[in-house]
PDB file of C-alpha atoms in Angstrom:
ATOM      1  CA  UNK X   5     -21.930   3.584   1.774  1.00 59.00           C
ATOM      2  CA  UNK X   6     -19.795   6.769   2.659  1.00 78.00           C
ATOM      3  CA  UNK X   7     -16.269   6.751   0.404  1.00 91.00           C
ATOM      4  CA  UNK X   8     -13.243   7.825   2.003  1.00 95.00           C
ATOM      5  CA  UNK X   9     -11.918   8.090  -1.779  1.00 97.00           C
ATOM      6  CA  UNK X  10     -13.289   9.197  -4.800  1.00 97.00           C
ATOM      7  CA  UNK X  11     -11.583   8.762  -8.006  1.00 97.00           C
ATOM      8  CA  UNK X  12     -13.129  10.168 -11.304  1.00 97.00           C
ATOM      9  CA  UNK X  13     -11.869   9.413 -14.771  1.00 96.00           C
ATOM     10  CA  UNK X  14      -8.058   9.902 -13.259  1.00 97.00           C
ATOM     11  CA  UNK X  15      -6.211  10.232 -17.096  1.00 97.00           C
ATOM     12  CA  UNK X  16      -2.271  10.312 -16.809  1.00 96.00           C
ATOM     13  CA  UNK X  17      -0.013  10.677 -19.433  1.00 94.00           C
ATOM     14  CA  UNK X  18       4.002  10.689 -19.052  1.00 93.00           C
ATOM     15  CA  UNK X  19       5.412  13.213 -21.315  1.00 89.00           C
ATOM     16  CA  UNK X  20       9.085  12.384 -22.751  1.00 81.00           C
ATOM     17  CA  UNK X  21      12.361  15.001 -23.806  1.00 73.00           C
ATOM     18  CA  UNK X  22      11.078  14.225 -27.345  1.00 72.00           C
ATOM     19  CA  UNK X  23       7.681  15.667 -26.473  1.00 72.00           C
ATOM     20  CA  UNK X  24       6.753  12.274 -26.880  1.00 83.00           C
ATOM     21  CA  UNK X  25       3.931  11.216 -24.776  1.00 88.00           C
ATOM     22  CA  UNK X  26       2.265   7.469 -23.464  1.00 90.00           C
ATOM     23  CA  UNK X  27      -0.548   7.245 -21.800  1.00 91.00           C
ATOM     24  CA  UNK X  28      -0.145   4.959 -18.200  1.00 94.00           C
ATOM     25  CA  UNK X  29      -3.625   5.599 -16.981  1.00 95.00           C
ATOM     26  CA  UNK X  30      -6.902   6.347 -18.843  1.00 95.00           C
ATOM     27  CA  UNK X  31     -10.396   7.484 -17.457  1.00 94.00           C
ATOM     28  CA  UNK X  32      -9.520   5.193 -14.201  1.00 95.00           C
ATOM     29  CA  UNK X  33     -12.695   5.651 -11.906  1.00 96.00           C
ATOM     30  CA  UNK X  34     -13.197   4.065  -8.408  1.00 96.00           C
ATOM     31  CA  UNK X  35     -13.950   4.224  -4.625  1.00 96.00           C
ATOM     32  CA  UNK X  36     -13.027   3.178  -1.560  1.00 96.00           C
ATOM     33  CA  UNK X  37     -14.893   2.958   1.350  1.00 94.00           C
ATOM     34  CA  UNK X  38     -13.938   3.465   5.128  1.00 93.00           C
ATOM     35  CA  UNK X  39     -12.466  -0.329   6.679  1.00 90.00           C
ATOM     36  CA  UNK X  40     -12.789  -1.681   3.085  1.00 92.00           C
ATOM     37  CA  UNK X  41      -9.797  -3.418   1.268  1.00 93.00           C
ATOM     38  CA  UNK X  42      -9.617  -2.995  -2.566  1.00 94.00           C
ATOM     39  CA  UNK X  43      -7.326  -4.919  -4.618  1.00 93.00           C
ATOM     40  CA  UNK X  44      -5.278  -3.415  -7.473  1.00 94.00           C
ATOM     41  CA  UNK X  45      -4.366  -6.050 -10.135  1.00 90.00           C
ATOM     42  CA  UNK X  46      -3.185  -6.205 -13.712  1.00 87.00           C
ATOM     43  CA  UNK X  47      -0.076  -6.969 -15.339  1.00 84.00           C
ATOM     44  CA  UNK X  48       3.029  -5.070 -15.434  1.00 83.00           C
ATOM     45  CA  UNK X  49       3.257  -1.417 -16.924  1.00 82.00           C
ATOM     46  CA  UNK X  50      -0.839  -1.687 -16.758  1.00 86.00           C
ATOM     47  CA  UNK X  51      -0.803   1.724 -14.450  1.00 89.00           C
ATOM     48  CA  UNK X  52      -1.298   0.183 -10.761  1.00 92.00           C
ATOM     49  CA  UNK X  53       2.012   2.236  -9.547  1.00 91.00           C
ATOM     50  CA  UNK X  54       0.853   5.057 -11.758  1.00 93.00           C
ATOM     51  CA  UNK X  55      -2.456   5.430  -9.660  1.00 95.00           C
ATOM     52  CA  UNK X  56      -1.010   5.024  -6.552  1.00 94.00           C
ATOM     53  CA  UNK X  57       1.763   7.973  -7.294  1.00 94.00           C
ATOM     54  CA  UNK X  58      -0.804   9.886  -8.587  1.00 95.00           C
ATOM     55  CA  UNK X  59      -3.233   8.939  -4.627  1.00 96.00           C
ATOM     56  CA  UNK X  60      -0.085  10.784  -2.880  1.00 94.00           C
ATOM     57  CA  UNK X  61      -0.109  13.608  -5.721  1.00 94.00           C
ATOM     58  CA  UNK X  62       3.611  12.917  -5.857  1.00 93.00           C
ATOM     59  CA  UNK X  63       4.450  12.109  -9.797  1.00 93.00           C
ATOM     60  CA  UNK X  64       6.937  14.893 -11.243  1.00 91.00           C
ATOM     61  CA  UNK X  65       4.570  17.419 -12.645  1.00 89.00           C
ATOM     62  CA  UNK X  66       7.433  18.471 -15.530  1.00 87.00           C
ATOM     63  CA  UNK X  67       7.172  15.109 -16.814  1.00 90.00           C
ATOM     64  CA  UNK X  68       3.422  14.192 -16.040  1.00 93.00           C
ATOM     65  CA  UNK X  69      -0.203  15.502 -17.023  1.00 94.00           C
ATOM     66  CA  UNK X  70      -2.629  14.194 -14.240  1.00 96.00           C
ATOM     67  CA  UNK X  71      -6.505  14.957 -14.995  1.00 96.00           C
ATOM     68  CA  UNK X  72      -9.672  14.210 -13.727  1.00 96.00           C
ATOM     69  CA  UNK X  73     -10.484  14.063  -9.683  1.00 97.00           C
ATOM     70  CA  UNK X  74      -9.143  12.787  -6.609  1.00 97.00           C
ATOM     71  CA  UNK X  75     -11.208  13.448  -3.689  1.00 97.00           C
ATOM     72  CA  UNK X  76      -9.990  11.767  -0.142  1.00 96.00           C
ATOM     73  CA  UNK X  77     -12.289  13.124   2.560  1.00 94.00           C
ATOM     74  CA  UNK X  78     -14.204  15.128   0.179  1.00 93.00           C
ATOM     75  CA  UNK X  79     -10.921  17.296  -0.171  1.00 95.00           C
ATOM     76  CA  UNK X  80      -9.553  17.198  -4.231  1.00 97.00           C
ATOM     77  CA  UNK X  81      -5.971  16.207  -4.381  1.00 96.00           C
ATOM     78  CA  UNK X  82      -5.060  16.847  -7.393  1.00 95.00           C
ATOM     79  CA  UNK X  83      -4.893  20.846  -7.189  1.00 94.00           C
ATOM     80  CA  UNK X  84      -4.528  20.891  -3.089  1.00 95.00           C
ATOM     81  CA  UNK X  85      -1.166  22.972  -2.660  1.00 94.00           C
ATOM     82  CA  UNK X  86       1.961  21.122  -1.348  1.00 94.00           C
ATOM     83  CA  UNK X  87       1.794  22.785   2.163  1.00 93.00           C
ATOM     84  CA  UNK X  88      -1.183  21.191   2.943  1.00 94.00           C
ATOM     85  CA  UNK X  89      -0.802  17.650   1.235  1.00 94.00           C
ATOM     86  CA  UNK X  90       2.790  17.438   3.456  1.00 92.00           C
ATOM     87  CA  UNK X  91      -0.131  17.469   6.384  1.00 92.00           C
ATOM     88  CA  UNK X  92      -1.818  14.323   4.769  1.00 94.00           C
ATOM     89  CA  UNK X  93       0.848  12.144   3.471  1.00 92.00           C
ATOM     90  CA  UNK X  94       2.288  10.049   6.176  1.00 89.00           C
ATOM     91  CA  UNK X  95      -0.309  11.000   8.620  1.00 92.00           C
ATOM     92  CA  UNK X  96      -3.972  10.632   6.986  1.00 94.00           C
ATOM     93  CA  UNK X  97      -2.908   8.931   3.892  1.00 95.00           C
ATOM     94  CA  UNK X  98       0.130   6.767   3.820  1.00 94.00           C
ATOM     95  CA  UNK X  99       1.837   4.006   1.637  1.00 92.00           C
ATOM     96  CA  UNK X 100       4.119   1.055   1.386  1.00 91.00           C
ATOM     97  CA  UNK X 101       6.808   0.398  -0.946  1.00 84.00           C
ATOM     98  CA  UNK X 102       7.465  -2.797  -2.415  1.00 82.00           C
ATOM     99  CA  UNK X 103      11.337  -2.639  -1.329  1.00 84.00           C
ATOM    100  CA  UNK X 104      11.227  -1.400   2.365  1.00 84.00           C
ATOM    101  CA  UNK X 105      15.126  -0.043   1.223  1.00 82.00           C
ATOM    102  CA  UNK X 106      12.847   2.892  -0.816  1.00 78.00           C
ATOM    103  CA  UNK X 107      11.344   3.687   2.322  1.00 83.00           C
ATOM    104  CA  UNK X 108      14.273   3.487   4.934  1.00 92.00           C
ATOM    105  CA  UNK X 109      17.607   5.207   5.504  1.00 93.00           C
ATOM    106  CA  UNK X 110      20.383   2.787   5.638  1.00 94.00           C
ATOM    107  CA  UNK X 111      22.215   5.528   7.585  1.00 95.00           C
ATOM    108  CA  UNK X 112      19.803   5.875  10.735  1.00 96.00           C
ATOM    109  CA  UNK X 113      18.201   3.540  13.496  1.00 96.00           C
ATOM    110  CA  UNK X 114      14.716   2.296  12.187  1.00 96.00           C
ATOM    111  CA  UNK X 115      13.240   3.481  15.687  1.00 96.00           C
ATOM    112  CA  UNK X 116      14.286   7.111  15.251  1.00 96.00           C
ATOM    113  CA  UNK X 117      12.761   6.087  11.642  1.00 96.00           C
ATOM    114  CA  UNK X 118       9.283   5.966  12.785  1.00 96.00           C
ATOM    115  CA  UNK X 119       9.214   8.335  15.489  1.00 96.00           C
ATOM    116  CA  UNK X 120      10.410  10.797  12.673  1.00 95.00           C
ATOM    117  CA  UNK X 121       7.485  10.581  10.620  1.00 94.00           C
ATOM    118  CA  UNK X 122       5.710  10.631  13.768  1.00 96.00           C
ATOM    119  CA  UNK X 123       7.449  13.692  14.978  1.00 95.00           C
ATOM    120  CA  UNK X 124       6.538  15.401  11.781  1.00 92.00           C
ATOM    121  CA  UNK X 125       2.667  15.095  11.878  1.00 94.00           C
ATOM    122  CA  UNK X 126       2.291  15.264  15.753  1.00 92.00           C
ATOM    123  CA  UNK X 127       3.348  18.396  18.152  1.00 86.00           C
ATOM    124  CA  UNK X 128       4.712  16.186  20.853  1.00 94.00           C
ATOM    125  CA  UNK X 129       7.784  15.455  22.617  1.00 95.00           C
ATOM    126  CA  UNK X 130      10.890  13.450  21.289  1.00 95.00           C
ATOM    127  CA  UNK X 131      10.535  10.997  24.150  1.00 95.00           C
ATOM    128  CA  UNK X 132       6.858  10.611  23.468  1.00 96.00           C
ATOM    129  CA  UNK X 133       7.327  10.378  19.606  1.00 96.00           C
ATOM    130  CA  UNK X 134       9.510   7.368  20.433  1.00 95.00           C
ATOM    131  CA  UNK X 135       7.929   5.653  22.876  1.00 95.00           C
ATOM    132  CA  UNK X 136       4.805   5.546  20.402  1.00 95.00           C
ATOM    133  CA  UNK X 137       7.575   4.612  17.887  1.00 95.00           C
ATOM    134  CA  UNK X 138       8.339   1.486  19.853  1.00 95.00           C
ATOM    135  CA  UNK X 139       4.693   0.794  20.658  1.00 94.00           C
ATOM    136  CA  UNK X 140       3.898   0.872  16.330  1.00 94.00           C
ATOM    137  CA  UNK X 141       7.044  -1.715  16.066  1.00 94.00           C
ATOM    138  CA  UNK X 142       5.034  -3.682  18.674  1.00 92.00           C
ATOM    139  CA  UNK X 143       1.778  -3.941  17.086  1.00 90.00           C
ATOM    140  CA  UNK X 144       3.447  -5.235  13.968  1.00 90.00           C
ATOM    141  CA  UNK X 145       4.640  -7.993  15.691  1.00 88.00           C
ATOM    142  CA  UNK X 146       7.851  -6.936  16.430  1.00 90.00           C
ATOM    143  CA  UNK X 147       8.858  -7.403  19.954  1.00 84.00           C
ATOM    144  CA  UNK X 148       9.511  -4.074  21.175  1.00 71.00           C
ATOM    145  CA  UNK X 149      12.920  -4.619  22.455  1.00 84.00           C
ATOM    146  CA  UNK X 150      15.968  -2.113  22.224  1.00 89.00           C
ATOM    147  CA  UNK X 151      17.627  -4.238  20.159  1.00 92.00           C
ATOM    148  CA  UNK X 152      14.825  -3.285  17.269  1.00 94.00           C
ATOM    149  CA  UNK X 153      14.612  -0.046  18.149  1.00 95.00           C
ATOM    150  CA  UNK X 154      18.273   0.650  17.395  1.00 95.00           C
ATOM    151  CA  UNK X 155      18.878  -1.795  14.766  1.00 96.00           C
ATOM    152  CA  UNK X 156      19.906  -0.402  11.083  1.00 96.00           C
ATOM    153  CA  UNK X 157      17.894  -1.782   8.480  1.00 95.00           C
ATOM    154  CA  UNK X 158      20.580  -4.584   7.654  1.00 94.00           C
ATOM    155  CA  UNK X 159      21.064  -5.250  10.497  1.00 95.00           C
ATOM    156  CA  UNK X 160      17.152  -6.965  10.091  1.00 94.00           C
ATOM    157  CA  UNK X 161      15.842  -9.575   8.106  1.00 91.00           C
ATOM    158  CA  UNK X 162      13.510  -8.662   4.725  1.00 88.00           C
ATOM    159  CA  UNK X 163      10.432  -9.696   7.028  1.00 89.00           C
ATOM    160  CA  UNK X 164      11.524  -7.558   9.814  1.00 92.00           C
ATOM    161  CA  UNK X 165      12.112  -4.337   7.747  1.00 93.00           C
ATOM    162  CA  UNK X 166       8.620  -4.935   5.782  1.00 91.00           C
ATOM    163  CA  UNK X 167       7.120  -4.922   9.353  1.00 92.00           C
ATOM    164  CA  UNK X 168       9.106  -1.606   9.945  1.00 94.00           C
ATOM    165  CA  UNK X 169       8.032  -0.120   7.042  1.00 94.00           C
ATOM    166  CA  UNK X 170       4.056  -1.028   7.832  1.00 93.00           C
ATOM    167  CA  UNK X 171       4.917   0.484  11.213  1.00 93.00           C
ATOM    168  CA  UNK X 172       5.818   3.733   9.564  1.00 93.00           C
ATOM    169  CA  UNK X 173       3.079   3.825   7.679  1.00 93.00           C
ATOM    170  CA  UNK X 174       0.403   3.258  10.573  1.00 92.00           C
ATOM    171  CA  UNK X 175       2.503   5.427  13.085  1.00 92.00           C
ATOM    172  CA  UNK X 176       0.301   8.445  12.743  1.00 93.00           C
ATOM    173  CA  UNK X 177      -3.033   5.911  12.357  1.00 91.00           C
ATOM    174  CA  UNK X 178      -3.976   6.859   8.989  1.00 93.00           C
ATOM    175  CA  UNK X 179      -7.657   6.380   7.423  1.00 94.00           C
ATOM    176  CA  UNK X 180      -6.221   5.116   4.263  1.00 95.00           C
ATOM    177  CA  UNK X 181      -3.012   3.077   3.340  1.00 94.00           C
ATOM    178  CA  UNK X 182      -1.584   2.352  -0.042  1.00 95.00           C
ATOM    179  CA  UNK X 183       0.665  -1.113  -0.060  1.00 92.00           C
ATOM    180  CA  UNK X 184       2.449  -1.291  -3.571  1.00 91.00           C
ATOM    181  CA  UNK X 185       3.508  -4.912  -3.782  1.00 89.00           C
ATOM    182  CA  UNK X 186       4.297  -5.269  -0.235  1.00 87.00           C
ATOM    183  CA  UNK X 187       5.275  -9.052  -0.013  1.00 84.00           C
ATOM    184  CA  UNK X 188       6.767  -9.074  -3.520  1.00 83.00           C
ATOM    185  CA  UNK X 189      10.240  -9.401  -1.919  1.00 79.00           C
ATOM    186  CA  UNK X 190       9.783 -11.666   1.079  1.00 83.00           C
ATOM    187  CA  UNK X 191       9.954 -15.248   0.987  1.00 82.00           C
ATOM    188  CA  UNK X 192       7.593 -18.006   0.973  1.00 83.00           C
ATOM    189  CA  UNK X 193       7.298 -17.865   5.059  1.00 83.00           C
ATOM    190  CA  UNK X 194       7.762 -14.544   5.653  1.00 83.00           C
ATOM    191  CA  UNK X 195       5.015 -13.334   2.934  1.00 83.00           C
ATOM    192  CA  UNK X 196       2.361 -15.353   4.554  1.00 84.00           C
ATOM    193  CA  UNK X 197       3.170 -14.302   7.924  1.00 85.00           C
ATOM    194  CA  UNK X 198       3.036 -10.803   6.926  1.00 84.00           C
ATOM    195  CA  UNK X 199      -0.506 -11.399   5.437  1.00 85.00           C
ATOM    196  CA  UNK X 200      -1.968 -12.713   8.520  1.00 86.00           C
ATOM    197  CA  UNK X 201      -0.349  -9.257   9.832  1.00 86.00           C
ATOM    198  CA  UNK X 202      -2.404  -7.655   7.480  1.00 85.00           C
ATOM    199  CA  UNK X 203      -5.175 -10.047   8.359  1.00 85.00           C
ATOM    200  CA  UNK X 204      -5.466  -9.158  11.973  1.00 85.00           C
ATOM    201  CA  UNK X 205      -5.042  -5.441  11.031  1.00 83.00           C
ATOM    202  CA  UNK X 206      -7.530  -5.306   8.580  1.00 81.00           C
ATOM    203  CA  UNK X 207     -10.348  -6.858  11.447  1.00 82.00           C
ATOM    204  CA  UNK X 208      -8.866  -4.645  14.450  1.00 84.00           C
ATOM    205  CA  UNK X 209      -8.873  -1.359  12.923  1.00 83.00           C
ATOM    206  CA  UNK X 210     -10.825   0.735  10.869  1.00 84.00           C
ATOM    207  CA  UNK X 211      -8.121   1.747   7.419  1.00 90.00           C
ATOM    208  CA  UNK X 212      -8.622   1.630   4.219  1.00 93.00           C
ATOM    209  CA  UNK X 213      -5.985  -0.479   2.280  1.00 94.00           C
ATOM    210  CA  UNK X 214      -5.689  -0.152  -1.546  1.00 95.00           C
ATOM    211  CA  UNK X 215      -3.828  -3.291  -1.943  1.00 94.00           C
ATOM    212  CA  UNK X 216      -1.684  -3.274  -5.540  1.00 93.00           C
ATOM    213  CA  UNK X 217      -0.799  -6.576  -5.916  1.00 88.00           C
ATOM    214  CA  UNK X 218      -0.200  -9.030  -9.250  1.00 83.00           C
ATOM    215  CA  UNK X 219      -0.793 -12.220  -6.783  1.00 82.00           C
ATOM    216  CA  UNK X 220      -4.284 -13.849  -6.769  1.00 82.00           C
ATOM    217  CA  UNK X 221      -2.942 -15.266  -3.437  1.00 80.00           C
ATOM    218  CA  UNK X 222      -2.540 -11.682  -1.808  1.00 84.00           C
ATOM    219  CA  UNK X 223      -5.248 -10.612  -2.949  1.00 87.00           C
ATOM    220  CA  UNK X 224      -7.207 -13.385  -2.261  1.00 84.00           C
ATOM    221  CA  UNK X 225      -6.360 -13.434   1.423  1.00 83.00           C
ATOM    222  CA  UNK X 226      -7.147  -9.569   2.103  1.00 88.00           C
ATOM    223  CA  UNK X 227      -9.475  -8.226  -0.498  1.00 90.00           C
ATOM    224  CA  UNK X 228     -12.899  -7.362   0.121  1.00 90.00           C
ATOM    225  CA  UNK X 229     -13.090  -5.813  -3.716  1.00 91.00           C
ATOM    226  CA  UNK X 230     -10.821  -6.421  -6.389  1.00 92.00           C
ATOM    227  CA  UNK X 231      -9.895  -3.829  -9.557  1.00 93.00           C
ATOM    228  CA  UNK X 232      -8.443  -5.517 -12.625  1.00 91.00           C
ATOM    229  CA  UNK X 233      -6.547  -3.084 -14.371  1.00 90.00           C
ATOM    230  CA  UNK X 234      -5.807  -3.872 -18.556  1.00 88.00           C
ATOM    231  CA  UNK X 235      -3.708  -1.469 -20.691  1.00 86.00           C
ATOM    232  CA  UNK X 236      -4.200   1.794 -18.147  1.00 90.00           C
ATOM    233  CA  UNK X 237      -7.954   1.160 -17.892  1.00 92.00           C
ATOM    234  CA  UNK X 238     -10.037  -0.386 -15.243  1.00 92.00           C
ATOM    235  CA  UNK X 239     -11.766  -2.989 -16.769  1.00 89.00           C
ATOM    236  CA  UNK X 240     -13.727  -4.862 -13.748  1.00 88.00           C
ATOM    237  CA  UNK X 241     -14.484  -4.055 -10.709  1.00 89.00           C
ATOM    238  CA  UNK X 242     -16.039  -6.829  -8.278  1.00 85.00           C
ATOM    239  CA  UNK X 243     -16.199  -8.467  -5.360  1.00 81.00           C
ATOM    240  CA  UNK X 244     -12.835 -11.325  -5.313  1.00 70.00           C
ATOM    241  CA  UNK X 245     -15.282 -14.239  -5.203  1.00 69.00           C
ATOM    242  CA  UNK X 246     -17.326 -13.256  -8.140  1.00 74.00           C
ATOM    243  CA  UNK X 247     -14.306 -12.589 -10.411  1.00 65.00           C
ATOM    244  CA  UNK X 248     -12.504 -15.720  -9.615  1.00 59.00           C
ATOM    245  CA  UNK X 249     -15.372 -17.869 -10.307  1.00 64.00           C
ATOM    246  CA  UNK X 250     -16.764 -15.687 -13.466  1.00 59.00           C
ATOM    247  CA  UNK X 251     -13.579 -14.485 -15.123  1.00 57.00           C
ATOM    248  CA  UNK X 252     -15.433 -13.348 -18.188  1.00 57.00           C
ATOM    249  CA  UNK X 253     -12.863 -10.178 -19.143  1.00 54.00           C
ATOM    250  CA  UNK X 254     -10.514 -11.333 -21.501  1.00 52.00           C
ATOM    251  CA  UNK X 255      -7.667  -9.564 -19.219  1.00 51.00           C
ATOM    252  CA  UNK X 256      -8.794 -11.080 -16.429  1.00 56.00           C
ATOM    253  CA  UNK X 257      -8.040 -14.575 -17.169  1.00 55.00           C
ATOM    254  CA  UNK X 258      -4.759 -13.581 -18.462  1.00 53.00           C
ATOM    255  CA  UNK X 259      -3.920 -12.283 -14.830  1.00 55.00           C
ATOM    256  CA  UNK X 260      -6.156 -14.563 -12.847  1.00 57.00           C
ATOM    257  CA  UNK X 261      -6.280 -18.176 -14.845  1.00 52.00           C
ATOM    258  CA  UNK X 262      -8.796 -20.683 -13.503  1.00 40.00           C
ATOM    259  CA  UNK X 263      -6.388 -23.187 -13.335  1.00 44.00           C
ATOM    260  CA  UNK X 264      -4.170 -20.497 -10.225  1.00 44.00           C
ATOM    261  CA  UNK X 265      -7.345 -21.406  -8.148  1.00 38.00           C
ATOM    262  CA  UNK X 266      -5.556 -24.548  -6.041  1.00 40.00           C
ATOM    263  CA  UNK X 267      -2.796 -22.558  -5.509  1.00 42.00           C
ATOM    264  CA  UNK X 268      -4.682 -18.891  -4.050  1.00 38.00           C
ATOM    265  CA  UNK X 269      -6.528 -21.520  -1.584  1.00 40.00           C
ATOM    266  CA  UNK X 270      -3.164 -22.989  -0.788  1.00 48.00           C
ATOM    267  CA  UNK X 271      -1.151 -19.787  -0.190  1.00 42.00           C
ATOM    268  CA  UNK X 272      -4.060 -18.620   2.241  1.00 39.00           C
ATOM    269  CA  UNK X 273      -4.472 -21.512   4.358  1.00 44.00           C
ATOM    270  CA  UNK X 274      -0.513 -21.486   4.693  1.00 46.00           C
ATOM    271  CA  UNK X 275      -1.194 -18.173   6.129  1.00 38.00           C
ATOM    272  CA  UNK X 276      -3.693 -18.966   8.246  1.00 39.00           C
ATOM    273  CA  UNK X 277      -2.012 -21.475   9.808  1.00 40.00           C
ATOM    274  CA  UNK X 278       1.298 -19.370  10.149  1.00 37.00           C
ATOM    275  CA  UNK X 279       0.352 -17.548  12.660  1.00 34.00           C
ATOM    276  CA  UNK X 280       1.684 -19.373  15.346  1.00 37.00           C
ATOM    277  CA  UNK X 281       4.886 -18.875  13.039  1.00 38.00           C
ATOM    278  CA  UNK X 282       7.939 -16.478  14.748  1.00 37.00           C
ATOM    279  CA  UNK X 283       8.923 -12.794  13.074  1.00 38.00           C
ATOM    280  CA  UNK X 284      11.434 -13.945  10.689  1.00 40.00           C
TER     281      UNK X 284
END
């Protein structure tokens, strides 16, 4: 199968005042396919945030030694200058933050938000960046009204400014999207409506999703492959079924327990069944 992204023995080490230095990630190797959604799971301070920094090329390089490969497109990241990776994040390669605040300005409209980034990557009008900003805050599920187009972020509802955020970061249609935690901070209702969001996306479009997530529900409901990270290293990497019915890895039944099973098949038929649910 053709990869969209190649990682090879990624290696990165943070590097203190004291010259001390700890090791986040080590020898991490994987791919990721065109369409195909790979889970990224493992327990905290394991090195899932670490790798996706490290995707956009965006960890502070006084403070960070990144090695190995990172090919997206066949291009390598990791020594591409910063001209031409400005080109590729937000527009070919994207991401979503766990908090949608560390994405969005409390100071501007969320509309203007979007067509910003879109502005940025495309060499079209104002009036067209925003009327394909209002048309991204549709397809989220959204309804497209003025009201959402001009609203602040507090003005919205956790659920609503997730769904902003994912609008950002498919504004420009990119082939791959990174989604750090993204329902982490919603509710019970809001999480699983925003995973049948993902749901629908993942079967109507073509992107790539590397989906970081510590929840054997989320991941369960979107991942066609799943990466269990354990002390910066990758330590299995197979299809969701197969781990959750063979958890042989000793770290992988300390972050997927047998016992979690009623509750990942609860979580995504409460999804499934949202989706008749309103935006909340």
């Amino acid at each position: 199968m053709e990869k969209l992204l190649q990682v090879r023995d990624l290696t990165i080490d943070y590097c203190s005042a004291e010259l001390r230095t700890h090791r986040a990630v080590a020898g991490a190797s994987f791919d990721i396919a065109p369409g195909e959604v790979v889970g990224l799971m493992g327990e905290s301070g394991c090195g899932k945030t670490s790798i996706a920094l490290a995707l956009l090329n965006v960890l502070p390089k006084d403070r960070t030694r990144v090695t190995g490969s990172i090919l997206f497109r066949g291009q390598e990241l990791l020594t591409m200058r910063e001209t031409s990776l400005r080109k590729i994040r937000g527009a070919a390669l994207s991401i979503i933050f766990q908090e949608p605040e560390a994405a969005l300005s409390p100071v501007m409209r969320v509309g203007n938000q979007i067509a910003e980034v879109i502005h940025a990557h495309r060499r079209w009008s104002w009036k067209r960046c925003r009327d394909e900003a209002a048309s991204a805050i549709a397809a989220v599920g959204l309804p497209a009204t003025e009201r959402i187009y001009l609203a602040y972020p507090h003005q919205l509802s956790g659920g609503q400014r997730q769904r902003i955020v994912l609008a950002q970061a498919l504004a420009c249609e990119p082939a791959l999207v990174i989604a750090d935690e993204p329902t982490a901070s919603l509710d019970a209702q809001s999480q699983a409506d925003f995973l049948v969001l993902l749901r629908n996306l993942k079967s109507e479009s073509n992107v790539s999703v590397l989906l970081i997530s510590h929840s054997p529900e989320v991941q369960a409901s979107l991942a066609d492959r799943l990466l269990v990270m354990q002390s910066g290293k990758i330590a299995v990497d197979t299809a969701f079924a197969n781990l959750n019915r063979h958890p042989s890895h000793a770290g992988t039944r300390t972050v997927l327990h047998p016992n979690r099973r009623p509750e990942v098949e609860r979580v995504a038929k409460s999804a499934l069944v949202s989706q008749g649910s309103s935006v909340r």
